[in-house]
Every structure is written in structure tokens, then in C-alpha cells.
Amino acid sequence: MSTTPSPPNSPEASSSTKRKSVRPPSIVVETLGATTSETKEGLRKINNYLLKKEIGRGAFGTVHLGIDENTNTEYAIKEFSKSRLRKKEQMDLFRSGGPRGRRLMGLGVGRAAAAAKSSNPLDLVRGEMAVLKKLNHPHIVRLFEVLDDPSGDSLYMVFEMMHKGVLMEIEVDQVAKPFSEDVARRYFKEMMLGIEYLHANDIVHRDIKPDNLLLSKEDVLKIVDFGVSEIFVKGNDRLKKSAGSPAFMAPELCVAKHGEVSGKATDIWSMGVTLYCMVFGKTPFVSTNLLELYEMIKDAPIDFGDKSGNLLDLLQRVLDRNPDTRITMKELRNHAWITNDDTETMISEEDNCDVVTEVTEEEMNNAIKSIASIFAVIKAVSKFKRHSRSLSQQSLNKMMAEVKLEEESKKSSTLI
Ligand code: 3AM
């Protein structure tokens, strides 16, 4: 999907300058025993959601336009394959080299090991879910519901629908129509506010690029795809593993065994590459050969074309190969291009960053607390079906209690 940006002074542009009043808490519904059916027209339905059409494909599956038939509201429904997610967990575990390896999306390695082994399907997206549940910001896409159909391989995440699609389509072999400086400034500021909020909440996104910046019907930019985002330990934003799309990756990550690097600074570099895309319609480094691309990111001169003044200064400050001297979020806020030479104001850092508390182990568990009991019901029902002729209601209740107990003890043994 491509888009025509609205002028920067349109009413929708106001979210980067005005504070929304108190943000309601994010509530994510977890539905375990979801059922899949097919309509007469051959469309798939998961509970109340009708999957109307495919709107995209991500690394882990398909994104559908879904309609909640009860409310007629449109959603973007991400479909994951449980078996593929399981395989990925196992590969990550293997690569992480055991207990001393990296933290996986805010999951300790012990938790990842449990997720890889667990029969509990929502464990597979527990990290992304826990991150998204914690966040509530006008420039971060909202997650509403997660559904599992135990009889199939799919897991579904129901997100707010971003009708205007990706901010800009960037192709390796094509140049997109660049945005005017004013339009680029508005979108860049919205992205900045979203990332500033994530960083204040100890989350680095790690995959900032135009593909992960979507536009709503009202032309508001929102950040999506927390697939590789990582919660870092408070006050320590050091990252060990390279991630993110190569062309947007910071130079300090383009080295084998690069050791710890500042995750916040790498996000800022990716914001710089994204800004470059907005004003040039292409990435600064282009190569289909990955090694060559890494070399270019580390060394090649950057072509700033005809850009001058504040924009040129900003591009050079954001695309500074030295992470220690690269512009920081605080400095960005006061940069003359961002403030448009002091003519534009922005919501204060304090108001923007409404810091939420850390995602605790307990909250991770609670994020899917309904699972044990729903599994218990499913098990009990199937047991009931097997013995239905000989069972009274009383003995069914007894059986339910036994299955529940069994599940609880299994759960505590997998959650290390
Ligand atoms: O395949 P393309 O690039 O057209 O825009 C996203 C991308 O589209 C879309 O799904 C594809 C894979 O990420 N997408 C993801 N989340 C979305 C959302 N919340 C979305 N489209 C609309 N709303």
C-alpha cells in the first residue's frame, strides 16, 4: 500500500504537538479455545473475526484485513505458524549458547527454553505480547486480542488497522518519490516521539525502517513490528546480537562479534536511514550483496545530494558512524531542523514518556494466565466425550478439577 501524505499542518498532524489527555490502559484479550470456520464464500473466520483478504506478508506469516462481525470494525490480523515460531525459538536458543546467551525479547533464556518446549501456544508470542501490553502511545500500534485455535497451526494477533499502509515503499532497484521537507519533518517527529517513548520504557525497537512505520486512516504514523525489539535492563541499553534489516543497520552492528553496543544509538542510526529515505526516496547504501552492503555502511561516503542547511546538518549528525558522538534523542529534540528554526513546538519529553513499569516475570505469566484453565476445559471436555455415557455432572466436575491440577503442576514445571 502506498500513500499520499497530508500537508504538515493538517489537523491530523497535531498529535506531535499536543498532549493527549490521560491514556487508557492497554487491554489485550487472550482467547484460547478459538474456533476456525469457513463461510459460504470460502472466507475464513476465527471466532468473530472474518478474514476478508491478505494485506501483506511478514517474516513470520500473513497479515489479513479482518472484520469483527459484532462491531463491524476493521483490524489487521497477523497470522503466525506455531510450528515455525517453535522452530525459531529453538534456533534462537541454540544460537544464544545457553544460559549466558542474550535475553530474547525480554524473555530470559530459561523462559525461552520453556517457550520452545511448552505446549502452551501463547508462550510463543508472549514476549511481543508483553511488550505491546505495556505500551500505550499514539505512535505505537495497538494490539487488541490474541487468539489460538488449538486444533490448527495458526496463532492470531489482532492489531489496529493502519489503512494507509507503509510510510514509503523502498525498493533496492527503484527510487520512490521523496517527501517534501515539511512532510518528512512531520513524520520524522511522530516516529521520534514513538521511539523516545519506547526508549524511556527501556525498549529498543531494533528494526526501524519505513516498512515498520504505518499510517492510519487519519494519516498518523505508528510504529509496528516488535518481532525483534528487546527490553533491556534498566539503565543499560547494550545489545549483543545484530538484528534488523541490513540496509538500516548501524555500522557498529556490521561487524562479526561486535560485542555490546548501545541499542538506543543503533535505533537513532536507523531513524537517520529512514529520514534519508523520506527525503531521497532510497537508502544511502544500496547493494544486493550483504557483505558489500556491510562494508558500505561502515566506510562508503554518503551522498547528501543537493541537501543543505539544517536538513544536511541533521542527516550528518544522525548518520554519524561513531555511536558516541551520534546525535542523541535529547539533542534531536532541539535540532533546528526538528524545531523548524524554533517555529514549531513539540510535546515535552516528560509528557510524551509516561513511563510504564517494567514487564515483570509475573506479568509475563499473567499475560496468558487464562491458558491453563482453558486447556483444562478442553481436556476435560474431550475426556467427557470419551466417557459421556457413564458420567454424571458431579463426576465431570471432579474430572475438571483433576485436569486443572495436572495442568497447574505441568505449568510450574515448564516455567523454570
Ligand atoms: O506487505 P506490505 O509491505 O504491503 O504494511 C504491512 C506490510 O505490508 C502490513 O502487513 C505487511 C507485513 O508487515 N501490516 C502490518 N501491520 C499492519 C497493520 N496494523 C499492516 N497493515 C495494516 N495495519
Tab-separated table of C-alpha atoms and ligand atoms in Angstrom:
chain	number	residue	atom	x	y	z
A	1	MET	CA	0.000	0.000	0.000
A	2	SER	CA	1.384	3.435	-0.762
A	3	THR	CA	0.166	6.731	0.473
A	4	THR	CA	-0.251	10.381	-0.241
A	5	PRO	CA	0.924	12.335	2.775
A	6	SER	CA	-1.268	15.108	4.112
A	7	PRO	CA	0.218	18.544	4.475
A	8	PRO	CA	2.065	19.029	7.749
A	9	ASN	CA	-0.438	21.487	9.136
A	10	SER	CA	-3.444	19.242	8.645
A	11	PRO	CA	-5.478	18.559	11.789
A	12	GLU	CA	-4.046	15.032	11.956
A	13	ALA	CA	-0.577	16.476	12.353
A	14	SER	CA	-1.466	17.689	15.810
A	15	SER	CA	-0.512	14.568	17.739
A	16	SER	CA	3.155	15.536	17.782
A	17	THR	CA	2.451	18.891	19.338
A	18	LYS	CA	-0.460	18.281	21.678
A	19	ARG	CA	-0.638	16.030	24.696
A	20	LYS	CA	-3.415	13.503	24.604
A	21	SER	CA	-5.144	13.527	27.972
A	22	VAL	CA	-4.775	10.504	30.213
A	23	ARG	CA	-4.108	7.359	28.194
A	24	PRO	CA	-6.396	4.466	28.939
A	25	PRO	CA	-4.606	1.255	29.862
A	26	SER	CA	-3.927	-1.233	27.060
A	27	ILE	CA	-6.147	-4.224	27.428
A	28	VAL	CA	-5.286	-7.294	25.413
A	29	VAL	CA	-7.809	-10.092	25.327
A	30	GLU	CA	-6.391	-13.616	25.255
A	31	THR	CA	-8.647	-16.152	23.663
A	32	LEU	CA	-7.503	-19.715	23.762
A	33	GLY	CA	-10.170	-22.076	22.578
A	34	ALA	CA	-10.828	-20.079	19.380
A	35	THR	CA	-12.590	-21.860	16.568
A	36	THR	CA	-11.964	-21.528	12.869
A	37	SER	CA	-14.749	-21.907	10.335
A	38	GLU	CA	-15.360	-21.158	6.686
A	39	THR	CA	-18.102	-19.000	5.219
A	40	LYS	CA	-20.161	-19.954	2.161
A	41	GLU	CA	-17.917	-17.637	0.126
A	42	GLY	CA	-14.856	-19.595	1.230
A	43	LEU	CA	-13.563	-16.933	3.663
A	44	ARG	CA	-12.002	-17.996	6.940
A	45	LYS	CA	-13.482	-16.927	10.266
A	46	ILE	CA	-11.769	-17.079	13.646
A	47	ASN	CA	-14.403	-16.594	16.303
A	48	ASN	CA	-15.978	-13.242	15.479
A	49	TYR	CA	-13.290	-12.148	13.010
A	50	LEU	CA	-13.870	-12.598	9.308
A	51	LEU	CA	-10.614	-12.643	7.331
A	52	LYS	CA	-11.532	-10.615	4.266
A	53	LYS	CA	-8.238	-10.550	2.378
A	54	GLU	CA	-4.490	-10.781	2.699
A	55	ILE	CA	-2.873	-7.365	3.055
A	56	GLY	CA	0.722	-8.326	3.482
A	57	ARG	CA	3.341	-10.824	4.483
A	58	GLY	CA	5.871	-10.518	7.247
A	59	ALA	CA	8.801	-12.699	8.250
A	60	PHE	CA	6.505	-14.924	10.322
A	61	GLY	CA	3.322	-15.132	8.372
A	62	THR	CA	0.480	-13.378	6.760
A	63	VAL	CA	-1.325	-10.172	7.670
A	64	HIS	CA	-5.074	-10.156	6.916
A	65	LEU	CA	-7.696	-7.472	6.831
A	66	GLY	CA	-10.159	-8.757	9.396
A	67	ILE	CA	-13.619	-7.558	10.369
A	68	ASP	CA	-15.083	-8.024	13.795
A	69	GLU	CA	-18.580	-9.073	12.794
A	70	ASN	CA	-20.020	-7.972	16.122
A	71	THR	CA	-18.900	-4.372	15.759
A	72	ASN	CA	-18.078	-4.113	12.060
A	73	THR	CA	-14.646	-2.755	12.959
A	74	GLU	CA	-11.669	-3.460	10.740
A	75	TYR	CA	-8.465	-4.892	12.168
A	76	ALA	CA	-5.105	-6.065	10.863
A	77	ILE	CA	-4.802	-9.694	11.907
A	78	LYS	CA	-1.343	-11.194	11.954
A	79	GLU	CA	-1.314	-14.961	11.497
A	80	PHE	CA	1.662	-16.882	12.839
A	81	SER	CA	2.530	-20.513	12.333
A	82	LYS	CA	3.026	-22.131	15.729
A	83	SER	CA	5.363	-24.742	14.310
A	84	ARG	CA	7.536	-22.071	12.662
A	85	LEU	CA	7.600	-19.988	15.820
A	86	ARG	CA	8.621	-23.068	17.787
A	87	LYS	CA	11.432	-23.785	15.359
A	88	LYS	CA	12.597	-20.195	15.661
A	89	GLU	CA	12.609	-20.350	19.456
A	90	GLN	CA	14.751	-23.463	19.248
A	91	MET	CA	17.169	-21.862	16.786
A	92	ASP	CA	17.449	-18.725	18.927
A	93	LEU	CA	18.138	-20.876	21.944
A	94	PHE	CA	20.773	-22.800	20.061
A	95	ARG	CA	22.414	-19.587	18.821
A	96	SER	CA	22.233	-17.933	22.227
A	97	GLY	CA	24.542	-20.646	23.520
A	98	GLY	CA	22.597	-21.469	26.651
A	99	PRO	CA	22.112	-19.575	29.849
A	100	ARG	CA	24.771	-16.949	29.155
A	101	GLY	CA	23.210	-16.002	25.835
A	102	ARG	CA	21.205	-12.902	25.113
A	103	ARG	CA	17.844	-12.090	26.511
A	104	LEU	CA	15.186	-12.943	23.966
A	105	MET	CA	12.636	-10.208	23.533
A	106	GLY	CA	12.524	-9.651	27.233
A	107	LEU	CA	12.323	-13.346	27.872
A	108	GLY	CA	15.133	-14.818	29.912
A	109	VAL	CA	16.794	-17.756	28.188
A	110	GLY	CA	15.207	-20.039	30.766
A	111	ARG	CA	11.830	-18.672	29.718
A	112	ALA	CA	12.727	-19.104	26.026
A	113	ALA	CA	13.680	-22.674	26.713
A	114	ALA	CA	10.325	-23.153	28.392
A	115	ALA	CA	8.570	-21.498	25.439
A	116	ALA	CA	10.360	-23.763	22.985
A	117	LYS	CA	9.291	-26.877	24.910
A	118	SER	CA	5.960	-25.632	26.127
A	119	SER	CA	2.695	-26.993	24.869
A	120	ASN	CA	1.359	-23.575	25.641
A	121	PRO	CA	0.945	-21.806	22.267
A	122	LEU	CA	0.744	-18.249	23.567
A	123	ASP	CA	4.203	-18.657	25.105
A	124	LEU	CA	5.475	-18.292	21.559
A	125	VAL	CA	4.368	-14.671	21.263
A	126	ARG	CA	4.495	-13.914	24.951
A	127	GLY	CA	7.435	-11.505	24.506
A	128	GLU	CA	5.795	-9.381	21.803
A	129	MET	CA	2.527	-9.523	23.692
A	130	ALA	CA	4.052	-8.461	26.982
A	131	VAL	CA	5.844	-5.545	25.284
A	132	LEU	CA	2.745	-4.382	23.466
A	133	LYS	CA	0.539	-4.757	26.510
A	134	LYS	CA	2.809	-2.423	28.387
A	135	LEU	CA	2.696	0.306	25.797
A	136	ASN	CA	0.082	2.879	25.130
A	137	HIS	CA	1.163	5.663	22.865
A	138	PRO	CA	-0.381	7.491	19.911
A	139	HIS	CA	2.537	6.471	17.690
A	140	ILE	CA	2.733	2.782	18.622
A	141	VAL	CA	0.290	0.366	17.004
A	142	ARG	CA	-2.252	-1.124	19.445
A	143	LEU	CA	-2.710	-4.848	20.000
A	144	PHE	CA	-6.260	-5.821	20.968
A	145	GLU	CA	-6.512	-9.590	21.082
A	146	VAL	CA	-4.508	-12.765	20.694
A	147	LEU	CA	-6.312	-15.934	19.625
A	148	ASP	CA	-5.284	-19.550	19.465
A	149	ASP	CA	-7.196	-22.274	17.739
A	150	PRO	CA	-5.908	-25.417	19.427
A	151	SER	CA	-6.953	-27.580	16.508
A	152	GLY	CA	-4.756	-25.797	13.940
A	153	ASP	CA	-1.224	-24.471	13.460
A	154	SER	CA	-2.188	-20.784	13.482
A	155	LEU	CA	-1.964	-18.162	16.173
A	156	TYR	CA	-3.566	-14.762	15.538
A	157	MET	CA	-2.755	-11.271	16.815
A	158	VAL	CA	-5.404	-8.611	16.268
A	159	PHE	CA	-3.935	-5.134	15.732
A	160	GLU	CA	-5.471	-1.785	14.989
A	161	MET	CA	-5.827	-1.417	11.245
A	162	MET	CA	-3.480	1.055	9.621
A	163	HIS	CA	-5.439	1.827	6.493
A	164	LYS	CA	-2.846	3.849	4.612
A	165	GLY	CA	-0.179	1.150	4.897
A	166	VAL	CA	3.560	1.655	4.886
A	167	LEU	CA	5.034	5.136	5.093
A	168	MET	CA	7.023	4.599	1.934
A	169	GLU	CA	7.863	1.622	-0.263
A	170	ILE	CA	11.623	1.371	-0.503
A	171	GLU	CA	12.955	-0.989	-3.157
A	172	VAL	CA	16.586	-1.879	-3.822
A	173	ASP	CA	16.384	-1.115	-7.513
A	174	GLN	CA	13.959	1.810	-7.566
A	175	VAL	CA	13.770	5.326	-6.241
A	176	ALA	CA	10.474	6.316	-4.582
A	177	LYS	CA	9.043	9.813	-4.805
A	178	PRO	CA	10.678	11.721	-1.934
A	179	PHE	CA	8.623	13.677	0.596
A	180	SER	CA	8.900	17.433	0.845
A	181	GLU	CA	10.896	18.609	3.857
A	182	ASP	CA	7.745	19.669	5.694
A	183	VAL	CA	6.045	16.310	5.253
A	184	ALA	CA	9.255	14.459	6.164
A	185	ARG	CA	9.576	16.598	9.300
A	186	ARG	CA	6.091	15.765	10.469
A	187	TYR	CA	6.522	12.032	10.016
A	188	PHE	CA	10.027	12.083	11.471
A	189	LYS	CA	8.757	13.866	14.579
A	190	GLU	CA	5.985	11.315	15.029
A	191	MET	CA	8.471	8.468	14.707
A	192	MET	CA	10.766	10.274	17.157
A	193	LEU	CA	8.029	10.532	19.763
A	194	GLY	CA	7.236	6.836	19.426
A	195	ILE	CA	10.897	5.816	19.729
A	196	GLU	CA	11.519	8.264	22.570
A	197	TYR	CA	8.631	6.623	24.432
A	198	LEU	CA	9.982	3.129	23.738
A	199	HIS	CA	13.460	4.103	24.920
A	200	ALA	CA	12.076	5.706	28.068
A	201	ASN	CA	10.387	2.380	28.724
A	202	ASP	CA	13.644	0.501	28.234
A	203	ILE	CA	12.718	-0.945	24.895
A	204	VAL	CA	14.868	-0.722	21.792
A	205	HIS	CA	12.999	-1.427	18.593
A	206	ARG	CA	15.965	-2.728	16.543
A	207	ASP	CA	14.163	-2.743	13.226
A	208	ILE	CA	13.210	0.826	12.444
A	209	LYS	CA	12.575	1.293	8.717
A	210	PRO	CA	9.755	2.699	6.575
A	211	ASP	CA	8.170	-0.786	6.300
A	212	ASN	CA	7.608	-0.739	10.047
A	213	LEU	CA	6.073	2.729	10.072
A	214	LEU	CA	2.438	2.566	9.074
A	215	LEU	CA	-0.132	5.285	8.515
A	216	SER	CA	-3.644	5.297	9.891
A	217	LYS	CA	-6.746	6.459	8.037
A	218	GLU	CA	-6.125	9.861	9.625
A	219	ASP	CA	-2.518	9.843	8.393
A	220	VAL	CA	-0.973	9.347	11.822
A	221	LEU	CA	2.305	7.423	11.833
A	222	LYS	CA	2.540	4.396	14.132
A	223	ILE	CA	5.413	2.033	14.769
A	224	VAL	CA	4.796	-1.673	14.241
A	225	ASP	CA	6.595	-4.971	14.447
A	226	PHE	CA	8.094	-5.696	17.762
A	227	GLY	CA	9.334	-9.027	16.494
A	228	VAL	CA	12.945	-8.180	17.197
A	229	SER	CA	12.511	-5.484	19.804
A	230	GLU	CA	14.224	-6.172	23.043
A	231	ILE	CA	13.622	-4.966	26.527
A	232	PHE	CA	16.912	-4.029	28.039
A	233	VAL	CA	17.884	-3.941	31.656
A	234	LYS	CA	17.073	-0.526	33.083
A	235	GLY	CA	19.900	1.942	32.593
A	236	ASN	CA	21.800	-0.460	30.361
A	237	ASP	CA	20.855	-0.349	26.720
A	238	ARG	CA	23.672	-2.530	25.477
A	239	LEU	CA	22.805	-5.045	22.799
A	240	LYS	CA	24.798	-8.047	21.744
A	241	LYS	CA	23.014	-9.506	18.785
A	242	SER	CA	22.721	-7.925	15.333
A	243	ALA	CA	19.176	-7.661	14.108
A	244	GLY	CA	17.109	-5.515	11.839
A	245	SER	CA	17.057	-5.105	8.113
A	246	PRO	CA	20.626	-4.828	6.842
A	247	ALA	CA	20.307	-1.537	4.930
A	248	PHE	CA	19.078	0.191	8.101
A	249	MET	CA	21.620	-1.380	10.412
A	250	ALA	CA	24.093	0.814	12.270
A	251	PRO	CA	27.786	0.478	11.319
A	252	GLU	CA	28.745	-0.726	14.794
A	253	LEU	CA	26.491	-3.757	14.213
A	254	CYS	CA	28.020	-4.572	10.829
A	255	VAL	CA	30.963	-6.381	12.336
A	256	ALA	CA	31.238	-10.003	13.346
A	257	LYS	CA	31.396	-10.474	17.124
A	258	HIS	CA	30.797	-6.784	17.677
A	259	GLY	CA	30.323	-7.129	21.431
A	260	GLU	CA	27.985	-4.843	23.302
A	261	VAL	CA	26.661	-1.743	21.586
A	262	SER	CA	24.161	0.891	22.641
A	263	GLY	CA	20.723	-0.162	21.436
A	264	LYS	CA	19.367	3.371	21.653
A	265	ALA	CA	22.149	4.710	19.416
A	266	THR	CA	21.504	1.959	16.840
A	267	ASP	CA	17.797	2.888	16.748
A	268	ILE	CA	18.825	6.516	16.150
A	269	TRP	CA	21.000	5.467	13.195
A	270	SER	CA	18.051	3.550	11.710
A	271	MET	CA	15.901	6.649	12.189
A	272	GLY	CA	18.578	8.520	10.220
A	273	VAL	CA	18.471	5.998	7.354
A	274	THR	CA	14.675	6.294	7.434
A	275	LEU	CA	14.899	10.099	7.235
A	276	TYR	CA	17.302	9.709	4.320
A	277	CYS	CA	14.691	7.515	2.594
A	278	MET	CA	11.989	10.105	3.201
A	279	VAL	CA	13.958	12.913	1.543
A	280	PHE	CA	15.775	10.930	-1.179
A	281	GLY	CA	13.340	8.045	-1.873
A	282	LYS	CA	16.102	5.447	-1.369
A	283	THR	CA	18.519	4.180	1.253
A	284	PRO	CA	22.010	5.725	1.412
A	285	PHE	CA	23.688	2.342	0.866
A	286	VAL	CA	22.483	0.001	-1.820
A	287	SER	CA	23.865	-3.411	-2.650
A	288	THR	CA	22.345	-6.825	-3.182
A	289	ASN	CA	25.497	-8.367	-1.757
A	290	LEU	CA	25.241	-8.443	2.023
A	291	LEU	CA	28.959	-8.298	2.769
A	292	GLU	CA	29.414	-5.429	0.354
A	293	LEU	CA	26.458	-3.662	1.960
A	294	TYR	CA	28.034	-4.001	5.425
A	295	GLU	CA	31.301	-2.598	4.068
A	296	MET	CA	29.454	0.359	2.539
A	297	ILE	CA	27.617	1.072	5.786
A	298	LYS	CA	30.926	1.087	7.619
A	299	ASP	CA	33.006	3.082	5.122
A	300	ALA	CA	31.389	4.397	1.970
A	301	PRO	CA	30.934	8.148	1.637
A	302	ILE	CA	27.293	9.180	1.972
A	303	ASP	CA	25.783	11.127	-0.897
A	304	PHE	CA	23.735	14.008	0.502
A	305	GLY	CA	22.847	15.290	-2.965
A	306	ASP	CA	21.593	18.842	-3.008
A	307	LYS	CA	20.580	18.931	0.668
A	308	SER	CA	21.881	21.867	2.632
A	309	GLY	CA	21.318	23.898	5.789
A	310	ASN	CA	19.523	22.348	8.752
A	311	LEU	CA	18.491	19.186	6.936
A	312	LEU	CA	22.047	18.434	5.795
A	313	ASP	CA	23.326	19.093	9.317
A	314	LEU	CA	20.752	16.782	10.838
A	315	LEU	CA	21.399	13.972	8.339
A	316	GLN	CA	25.110	14.192	9.100
A	317	ARG	CA	24.503	14.175	12.860
A	318	VAL	CA	22.163	11.171	12.749
A	319	LEU	CA	24.282	9.239	10.266
A	320	ASP	CA	27.411	9.720	12.364
A	321	ARG	CA	29.267	6.388	12.238
A	322	ASN	CA	30.610	6.933	15.729
A	323	PRO	CA	27.824	5.953	18.157
A	324	ASP	CA	29.463	8.002	20.918
A	325	THR	CA	29.181	11.268	19.011
A	326	ARG	CA	25.960	10.428	17.128
A	327	ILE	CA	23.079	12.754	17.968
A	328	THR	CA	21.027	11.691	20.992
A	329	MET	CA	17.263	11.825	21.341
A	330	LYS	CA	17.522	14.877	23.622
A	331	GLU	CA	19.726	16.691	21.104
A	332	LEU	CA	17.391	15.717	18.291
A	333	ARG	CA	14.504	17.436	20.061
A	334	ASN	CA	16.366	20.730	19.961
A	335	HIS	CA	17.843	20.445	16.482
A	336	ALA	CA	16.986	23.392	14.237
A	337	TRP	CA	15.524	21.143	11.516
A	338	ILE	CA	13.191	19.490	14.011
A	339	THR	CA	12.092	22.784	15.550
A	340	ASN	CA	11.982	24.324	12.068
A	341	ASP	CA	14.169	27.156	13.326
A	342	ASP	CA	12.169	27.483	16.542
A	343	THR	CA	8.859	27.910	14.780
A	344	GLU	CA	7.384	24.508	15.732
A	345	THR	CA	6.816	23.180	19.203
A	346	MET	CA	6.584	19.604	20.344
A	347	ILE	CA	5.070	17.877	23.352
A	348	SER	CA	7.638	17.737	26.188
A	349	GLU	CA	9.706	14.625	26.810
A	350	GLU	CA	8.068	14.245	30.195
A	351	ASP	CA	4.552	14.317	28.792
A	352	ASN	CA	5.495	12.044	25.924
A	353	CYS	CA	7.164	9.439	28.047
A	354	ASP	CA	4.615	8.481	30.613
A	355	VAL	CA	6.953	5.710	31.737
A	356	VAL	CA	5.289	2.386	32.364
A	357	THR	CA	6.712	-0.054	34.834
A	358	GLU	CA	8.976	-2.861	33.694
A	359	VAL	CA	7.496	-6.035	32.271
A	360	THR	CA	7.929	-8.426	35.165
A	361	GLU	CA	8.102	-12.206	35.058
A	362	GLU	CA	4.783	-12.263	36.867
A	363	GLU	CA	3.169	-10.039	34.248
A	364	MET	CA	4.531	-12.281	31.511
A	365	ASN	CA	2.821	-15.168	33.229
A	366	ASN	CA	-0.356	-13.214	33.790
A	367	ALA	CA	-0.368	-12.143	30.138
A	368	ILE	CA	-1.512	-15.665	29.402
A	369	LYS	CA	-2.986	-16.686	32.682
A	370	SER	CA	-6.179	-17.882	31.099
A	371	ILE	CA	-4.415	-20.646	29.251
A	372	ALA	CA	-4.148	-23.276	31.944
A	373	SER	CA	-7.829	-23.232	32.715
A	374	ILE	CA	-8.904	-23.197	29.094
A	375	PHE	CA	-6.632	-26.122	28.353
A	376	ALA	CA	-8.182	-27.812	31.315
A	377	VAL	CA	-11.650	-27.277	29.910
A	378	ILE	CA	-10.634	-28.619	26.508
A	379	LYS	CA	-9.066	-31.691	28.077
A	380	ALA	CA	-11.976	-32.256	30.367
A	381	VAL	CA	-14.444	-31.924	27.519
A	382	SER	CA	-12.586	-34.471	25.423
A	383	LYS	CA	-12.379	-36.821	28.411
A	384	PHE	CA	-16.077	-36.198	28.980
A	385	LYS	CA	-16.856	-37.037	25.370
A	386	ARG	CA	-14.992	-40.308	25.704
A	387	HIS	CA	-16.936	-41.278	28.840
A	388	SER	CA	-20.105	-39.304	28.283
A	389	ARG	CA	-22.476	-42.219	28.574
A	390	SER	CA	-21.378	-43.121	32.027
A	391	LEU	CA	-20.682	-39.675	33.521
A	392	SER	CA	-22.752	-37.569	35.846
A	393	GLN	CA	-22.307	-33.786	36.214
A	394	GLN	CA	-20.675	-34.386	39.585
A	395	SER	CA	-18.060	-36.705	38.174
A	396	LEU	CA	-17.417	-34.247	35.308
A	397	ASN	CA	-16.665	-31.532	37.864
A	398	LYS	CA	-14.312	-33.892	39.645
A	399	MET	CA	-12.587	-34.696	36.370
A	400	MET	CA	-12.249	-30.973	35.572
A	401	ALA	CA	-10.610	-30.365	38.929
A	402	GLU	CA	-8.167	-33.216	38.331
A	403	VAL	CA	-7.218	-31.986	34.863
A	404	LYS	CA	-6.758	-28.454	36.205
A	405	LEU	CA	-4.425	-29.719	38.902
A	406	GLU	CA	-2.478	-31.727	36.350
A	407	GLU	CA	-2.150	-28.625	34.123
A	408	GLU	CA	-1.064	-26.393	37.012
A	409	SER	CA	1.685	-28.790	38.026
A	410	LYS	CA	2.816	-29.126	34.390
A	411	LYS	CA	2.828	-25.350	34.063
A	412	SER	CA	5.027	-24.808	37.091
A	413	SER	CA	7.491	-27.410	35.881
A	414	THR	CA	7.864	-25.799	32.414
A	415	LEU	CA	8.214	-22.254	33.700
A	416	ILE	CA	11.573	-22.991	35.343
B	1	3AM	O1	3.469	-6.315	2.591
B	1	3AM	P1	3.298	-4.832	2.741
B	1	3AM	O2	4.587	-4.100	2.899
B	1	3AM	O3	2.369	-4.209	1.761
B	1	3AM	O4	2.025	-2.805	5.844
B	1	3AM	C1	2.372	-4.051	6.380
B	1	3AM	C2	3.070	-4.905	5.379
B	1	3AM	O5	2.530	-4.647	4.117
B	1	3AM	C3	1.124	-4.829	6.691
B	1	3AM	O6	1.491	-6.183	6.570
B	1	3AM	C4	2.653	-6.296	5.788
B	1	3AM	C5	3.706	-7.082	6.564
B	1	3AM	O7	4.074	-6.411	7.740
B	1	3AM	N1	0.681	-4.561	8.043
B	1	3AM	C6	1.277	-4.958	9.195
B	1	3AM	N2	0.606	-4.490	10.262
B	1	3AM	C7	-0.446	-3.780	9.777
B	1	3AM	C8	-1.489	-3.015	10.389
B	1	3AM	N3	-1.574	-2.914	11.713
B	1	3AM	C9	-0.398	-3.837	8.354
B	1	3AM	N4	-1.289	-3.208	7.598
B	1	3AM	C10	-2.267	-2.518	8.254
B	1	3AM	N5	-2.366	-2.416	9.578
